[in-house]
Short mmCIF file of C-alpha atoms in Angstrom, two decimals:
data_model
loop_
_atom_site.label_atom_id
_atom_site.label_comp_id
_atom_site.label_asym_id
_atom_site.label_seq_id
_atom_site.Cartn_x
_atom_site.Cartn_y
_atom_site.Cartn_z
CA MET A 1 -3.60 -1.94 0.12
CA GLU A 2 -3.28 1.14 -2.07
CA LEU A 3 -2.76 4.89 -1.68
CA TYR A 4 -4.85 7.24 -3.79
CA PHE A 5 -3.91 10.93 -3.80
CA LEU A 6 -6.87 13.31 -4.09
CA GLY A 7 -4.89 16.51 -3.60
CA THR A 8 -1.17 17.33 -3.46
CA ASN A 9 -0.96 21.12 -3.33
CA ALA A 10 -0.13 23.30 -0.33
CA GLY A 11 -2.27 26.18 0.90
CA VAL A 12 -4.66 26.75 -1.98
CA PRO A 13 -5.86 24.71 -4.97
CA THR A 14 -4.51 25.38 -8.45
CA LEU A 15 -5.70 24.38 -11.91
CA GLN A 16 -3.27 21.46 -11.77
CA ARG A 17 -3.58 20.26 -8.16
CA ASN A 18 -6.15 20.29 -5.38
CA VAL A 19 -5.29 20.75 -1.70
CA THR A 20 -4.38 17.90 0.60
CA SER A 21 -6.31 14.65 0.87
CA ILE A 22 -5.08 11.06 0.71
CA ALA A 23 -7.15 7.87 0.63
CA LEU A 24 -5.89 4.52 1.88
CA ARG A 25 -7.81 1.78 0.09
CA LEU A 26 -8.18 -1.41 2.13
CA LEU A 27 -10.61 -3.21 -0.13
CA GLU A 28 -8.92 -6.61 0.08
CA GLU A 29 -7.98 -6.25 3.75
CA ARG A 30 -11.29 -4.98 5.21
CA ARG A 31 -13.41 -3.72 2.28
CA SER A 32 -13.15 -0.13 3.41
CA LEU A 33 -11.57 3.25 2.77
CA TRP A 34 -9.64 5.49 5.18
CA LEU A 35 -9.17 9.19 4.44
CA PHE A 36 -6.27 11.33 5.64
CA ASP A 37 -7.11 15.04 5.59
CA CYS A 38 -9.95 16.56 3.62
CA GLY A 39 -9.08 19.85 1.97
CA GLU A 40 -11.62 21.97 0.13
CA GLY A 41 -13.04 20.18 -2.92
CA THR A 42 -12.15 16.68 -1.76
CA GLN A 43 -15.65 15.37 -2.47
CA HIS A 44 -15.38 16.71 -6.03
CA GLN A 45 -12.09 14.85 -6.44
CA ILE A 46 -13.76 11.67 -5.18
CA LEU A 47 -16.48 12.05 -7.82
CA LYS A 48 -13.74 11.92 -10.47
CA SER A 49 -12.11 8.88 -8.90
CA PRO A 50 -12.94 5.18 -8.40
CA LEU A 51 -13.44 5.82 -4.66
CA LYS A 52 -16.86 5.54 -3.02
CA LEU A 53 -18.09 7.36 0.09
CA SER A 54 -20.11 4.26 0.94
CA LYS A 55 -16.78 2.54 1.73
CA LEU A 56 -15.46 5.36 3.91
CA GLU A 57 -14.89 4.00 7.43
CA LYS A 58 -12.39 6.37 9.07
CA VAL A 59 -11.09 9.93 8.63
CA PHE A 60 -7.79 11.07 10.14
CA ILE A 61 -7.08 14.82 10.27
CA THR A 62 -3.46 15.92 10.71
CA HIS A 63 -4.10 19.54 11.77
CA MET A 64 -6.67 22.31 11.70
CA HIS A 65 -5.42 24.45 8.81
CA GLY A 66 -8.05 25.11 6.16
CA ASP A 67 -6.28 23.35 3.30
CA HIS A 68 -6.61 20.14 5.33
CA ILE A 69 -10.18 20.44 6.73
CA PHE A 70 -12.37 22.80 4.67
CA GLY A 71 -13.74 19.91 2.59
CA LEU A 72 -14.91 17.91 5.58
CA PRO A 73 -18.40 19.40 6.25
CA GLY A 74 -19.46 19.02 2.63
CA LEU A 75 -18.13 15.49 2.39
CA LEU A 76 -19.91 14.41 5.58
CA SER A 77 -23.17 15.96 4.38
CA SER A 78 -22.93 14.38 0.92
CA ARG A 79 -22.19 10.99 2.47
CA GLY A 80 -25.52 11.25 4.28
CA ALA A 81 -27.37 12.49 1.19
CA GLN A 82 -26.21 9.36 -0.64
CA GLY A 83 -28.00 7.22 1.94
CA VAL A 84 -24.84 5.81 3.50
CA THR A 85 -25.52 4.26 6.92
CA LEU A 86 -22.06 2.82 7.69
CA PRO A 87 -20.77 4.38 10.96
CA LEU A 88 -17.90 6.83 10.58
CA ALA A 89 -15.00 7.41 12.98
CA ILE A 90 -13.12 10.73 12.80
CA TYR A 91 -9.78 11.30 14.54
CA GLY A 92 -8.12 14.68 14.82
CA PRO A 93 -6.41 17.24 17.07
CA PRO A 94 -8.27 19.35 19.63
CA GLY A 95 -10.78 21.56 17.85
CA ILE A 96 -11.92 19.06 15.22
CA LYS A 97 -15.07 18.14 17.16
CA SER A 98 -16.15 21.77 17.56
CA PHE A 99 -15.41 22.50 13.88
CA ILE A 100 -17.51 19.61 12.60
CA GLU A 101 -20.43 20.05 14.98
CA THR A 102 -20.62 23.83 14.48
CA THR A 103 -20.53 23.75 10.68
CA LEU A 104 -23.05 20.92 10.43
CA ASN A 105 -25.41 22.50 12.95
CA ILE A 106 -25.32 26.01 11.45
CA SER A 107 -25.81 24.67 7.93
CA GLN A 108 -28.61 22.37 9.15
CA SER A 109 -26.88 19.46 7.48
CA ARG A 110 -28.46 16.06 7.98
CA VAL A 111 -26.11 13.22 8.93
CA PRO A 112 -28.20 10.01 9.15
CA TYR A 113 -25.33 7.76 10.24
CA THR A 114 -23.48 7.32 13.52
CA MET A 115 -20.44 9.58 13.68
CA GLU A 116 -17.85 9.33 16.45
CA ILE A 117 -15.40 12.22 16.67
CA MET A 118 -12.28 11.55 18.73
CA GLU A 119 -9.86 14.33 19.58
CA HIS A 120 -6.35 13.21 20.47
CA THR A 121 -2.86 14.41 21.38
CA GLY A 122 -1.02 11.40 20.01
CA GLY A 123 -0.61 7.77 21.03
CA VAL A 124 -2.36 4.60 19.85
CA LEU A 125 -5.72 5.63 18.40
CA PHE A 126 -7.07 2.38 17.02
CA GLU A 127 -6.23 -1.32 17.12
CA ASP A 128 -8.00 -4.50 16.08
CA ASP A 129 -6.94 -7.94 14.85
CA SER A 130 -5.66 -6.51 11.55
CA PHE A 131 -4.42 -2.94 12.07
CA ARG A 132 -2.89 -0.56 14.58
CA VAL A 133 -2.85 3.23 14.13
CA GLU A 134 -0.54 5.46 16.13
CA ALA A 135 -0.17 9.25 16.05
CA ALA A 136 2.70 11.51 17.12
CA LYS A 137 3.11 15.26 17.27
CA LEU A 138 5.10 17.07 14.59
CA ASP A 139 6.55 20.60 14.39
CA HIS A 140 4.19 23.04 12.69
CA ARG A 141 2.51 26.40 13.39
CA ALA A 142 -0.71 24.60 14.27
CA GLU A 143 -0.80 21.44 16.38
CA SER A 144 0.03 18.89 13.69
CA TYR A 145 0.23 15.10 13.80
CA GLY A 146 1.48 12.25 11.69
CA TYR A 147 -0.06 8.78 11.51
CA ARG A 148 1.60 5.37 11.40
CA ILE A 149 -0.65 2.59 10.09
CA GLU A 150 0.65 -0.89 10.87
CA GLU A 151 -0.84 -3.98 9.31
CA LYS A 152 -0.39 -6.98 11.58
CA ASP A 153 1.49 -10.02 10.32
CA LEU A 154 -0.58 -12.66 8.55
CA PRO A 155 -0.16 -16.44 8.94
CA GLY A 156 2.08 -18.05 6.37
CA SER A 157 0.75 -20.22 3.56
CA LEU A 158 0.20 -23.94 4.14
CA ASP A 159 3.08 -26.21 3.17
CA LEU A 160 1.25 -28.47 0.72
CA LYS A 161 4.07 -31.00 0.51
CA ARG A 162 4.03 -31.56 4.25
CA LEU A 163 0.25 -31.85 4.27
CA GLU A 164 0.45 -34.44 1.52
CA ALA A 165 3.02 -36.36 3.54
CA TYR A 166 0.54 -36.46 6.43
CA GLY A 167 -2.08 -37.82 4.03
CA LEU A 168 -4.31 -34.74 4.27
CA LYS A 169 -6.27 -33.54 1.27
CA PRO A 170 -7.82 -30.07 0.73
CA GLY A 171 -10.87 -29.53 2.90
CA PRO A 172 -12.09 -28.13 6.23
CA LEU A 173 -8.98 -29.34 8.08
CA TYR A 174 -6.86 -27.02 5.94
CA GLY A 175 -8.91 -24.11 7.25
CA LYS A 176 -8.38 -25.16 10.88
CA LEU A 177 -4.63 -25.35 10.42
CA LYS A 178 -4.59 -22.00 8.63
CA ARG A 179 -6.34 -20.47 11.65
CA GLY A 180 -3.60 -21.81 13.91
CA GLU A 181 -5.57 -24.75 15.29
CA SER A 182 -4.35 -28.34 15.74
CA VAL A 183 -5.89 -31.33 13.96
CA ASP A 184 -6.47 -34.79 15.44
CA LEU A 185 -5.52 -37.49 12.94
CA GLY A 186 -6.63 -40.27 15.28
CA GLY A 187 -4.56 -42.91 16.96
CA GLY A 188 -2.83 -40.30 19.09
CA ARG A 189 -1.45 -38.46 16.06
CA TRP A 190 -1.81 -34.69 15.84
CA ILE A 191 -0.79 -32.03 13.36
CA HIS A 192 -0.08 -28.62 14.80
CA ALA A 193 -0.35 -25.47 12.71
CA SER A 194 3.31 -24.68 13.38
CA ASP A 195 4.22 -27.97 11.66
CA VAL A 196 2.69 -27.05 8.32
CA LEU A 197 2.64 -23.23 8.09
CA LEU A 198 5.36 -21.44 6.18
CA THR A 199 6.93 -18.14 7.32
CA PRO A 200 4.31 -15.54 8.33
CA LYS A 201 3.61 -12.73 5.85
CA LYS A 202 4.96 -9.51 7.31
CA GLY A 203 2.42 -6.72 7.66
CA ARG A 204 2.93 -3.47 5.80
CA VAL A 205 3.59 -0.11 7.45
CA VAL A 206 2.41 3.20 5.99
CA THR A 207 3.33 6.57 7.49
CA ILE A 208 1.38 9.68 6.49
CA LEU A 209 2.64 12.95 7.94
CA GLY A 210 0.95 16.28 8.38
CA ASP A 211 2.73 19.59 7.77
CA THR A 212 6.03 19.73 9.64
CA ARG A 213 9.57 20.92 9.95
CA PRO A 214 12.22 18.26 10.64
CA CYS A 215 11.58 16.88 14.14
CA PRO A 216 11.91 13.66 16.19
CA GLY A 217 8.27 12.73 15.57
CA VAL A 218 8.97 12.27 11.86
CA GLU A 219 11.58 9.59 12.44
CA SER A 220 9.70 7.72 15.17
CA LEU A 221 6.60 7.42 13.00
CA SER A 222 8.55 6.54 9.85
CA LYS A 223 11.02 3.97 11.17
CA GLY A 224 11.09 0.94 8.87
CA ALA A 225 7.94 1.97 7.00
CA ASP A 226 7.16 0.43 3.64
CA LEU A 227 5.86 3.78 2.44
CA LEU A 228 6.35 7.30 3.81
CA VAL A 229 4.27 10.29 2.68
CA HIS A 230 6.19 13.44 3.57
CA GLU A 231 5.49 17.05 2.73
CA ALA A 232 7.99 18.80 0.42
CA THR A 233 6.63 22.33 0.19
CA PHE A 234 9.89 23.87 -1.07
CA MET A 235 13.24 23.09 -2.67
CA ASP A 236 16.47 23.25 -0.70
CA ASP A 237 17.27 26.78 -1.95
CA LEU A 238 14.31 27.95 0.16
CA THR A 239 15.33 26.16 3.36
CA GLU A 240 15.16 29.34 5.44
CA LEU A 241 11.66 30.11 4.13
CA ALA A 242 10.59 26.54 4.84
CA HIS A 243 11.83 26.83 8.41
CA GLU A 244 10.11 30.18 8.90
CA TYR A 245 6.76 28.75 7.76
CA TYR A 246 7.19 25.44 9.60
CA HIS A 247 7.52 23.33 6.45
CA SER A 248 10.07 20.96 4.91
CA THR A 249 12.10 20.84 1.74
CA ALA A 250 12.38 17.88 -0.61
CA LYS A 251 15.94 17.35 0.61
CA GLN A 252 14.82 17.25 4.24
CA ALA A 253 12.10 14.72 3.39
CA ALA A 254 14.68 12.51 1.68
CA GLU A 255 17.05 12.78 4.64
CA ALA A 256 14.24 11.69 6.96
CA ALA A 257 13.45 8.69 4.73
CA GLU A 258 17.11 7.69 4.65
CA ARG A 259 17.48 7.87 8.44
CA ALA A 260 14.25 5.95 9.05
CA GLY A 261 15.11 3.15 6.62
CA VAL A 262 11.84 3.34 4.71
CA LYS A 263 11.25 1.47 1.46
CA THR A 264 9.53 4.17 -0.62
CA LEU A 265 9.16 7.93 -0.15
CA PHE A 266 6.33 9.96 -1.67
CA LEU A 267 6.65 13.75 -1.78
CA THR A 268 3.50 15.86 -1.59
CA HIS A 269 2.10 19.23 -0.37
CA PHE A 270 3.90 21.27 -3.02
CA SER A 271 4.02 25.06 -3.05
CA SER A 272 1.99 26.71 -5.82
CA ARG A 273 5.22 28.23 -7.18
CA TYR A 274 5.89 24.78 -8.72
CA LYS A 275 3.05 24.95 -11.19
CA ASP A 276 3.01 21.54 -12.85
CA ILE A 277 4.75 18.18 -12.99
CA GLU A 278 7.57 19.64 -15.10
CA HIS A 279 8.32 22.28 -12.45
CA LEU A 280 8.33 19.57 -9.76
CA GLN A 281 11.12 17.58 -11.40
CA PRO A 282 13.89 19.56 -9.63
CA LEU A 283 12.32 18.64 -6.26
CA LEU A 284 12.31 14.99 -7.27
CA LYS A 285 15.93 15.15 -8.45
CA GLU A 286 16.98 16.89 -5.23
CA ALA A 287 15.40 14.15 -3.11
CA GLN A 288 16.64 11.25 -5.24
CA GLN A 289 20.24 12.36 -4.81
CA ILE A 290 19.82 11.39 -1.14
CA PHE A 291 17.07 8.75 -1.25
CA GLU A 292 16.81 7.07 -4.63
CA ASN A 293 13.40 5.43 -4.22
CA THR A 294 11.53 8.76 -4.11
CA ARG A 295 8.40 9.51 -6.12
CA LEU A 296 6.21 12.55 -6.68
CA ALA A 297 2.60 12.21 -5.58
CA GLU A 298 0.15 13.27 -8.29
CA ASP A 299 -3.55 14.06 -8.03
CA PHE A 300 -5.54 10.92 -8.94
CA GLY A 301 -2.41 8.79 -8.63
CA LEU A 302 -3.06 5.23 -7.40
CA TYR A 303 -0.07 3.47 -5.84
CA PRO A 304 -0.15 -0.17 -4.63
CA ILE A 305 1.75 -0.87 -1.41
CA GLN A 306 3.69 -4.09 -1.88
CA ARG A 307 4.78 -6.45 0.87
CA ARG A 308 8.48 -6.75 1.51
CA SER A 309 9.88 -10.14 0.57
#
């Protein structure tokens, strides 16, 4: 599981940073790609990256502001032009269905794959044997949501010493035990999976927030997350401006991470007044004074999400 940032700027693109889009790579977990927001130029950023539209399985939109959705019609059209047939699920706030259908219809764009557009107002949006995705409302000028992606726990590894003591050698029976099944050794002897499986591997939790001021939804979505992506449009000296425009400061993002007990905080959605990575260092320093394990998201930055021990 890895995060790949395609755009980290707020409002408009600059020469250094594109507007918001984040990819969650699940190549080992389900051989697919999930996209969170799709600002203008996102498909161009993908062309410069190792990501492939043929792997794109789901798109999650946080809110309907242009710097988060203007790249979507072009990306959907290009995905079809590349001959991709994999169905695509799109989740977003009310209005996303009308936006997509109107722009594709007016532009006569051809989409040769099945596309399901699901508008929501929060709650559990998706769940299968491996993942659960939940959304909650944030505090922004437009109806904005954050997403909590929970990977379900995986079975622990087989205890090879115990298996050897039972006289079992590697083979099909190992697979049955790994799947949680019991094995008949004959003569009334059985091995149950619980006898030979080590501690389950805890699933990872990733929280990706849309634009927001500090609010209860931030903490509920972020609680105990392995990785939190939080907007940091301004520094603390512009707290009043941040509040007026329904945004957060780097300090407020760090305070949220500290309260929620997350493992790693990534700051993103930076105002254009902070022109390059050098000008962003004060934001990083401000946040690290409160939450040490804070990092700056960078365009084309790839960040593995490690399991907690």
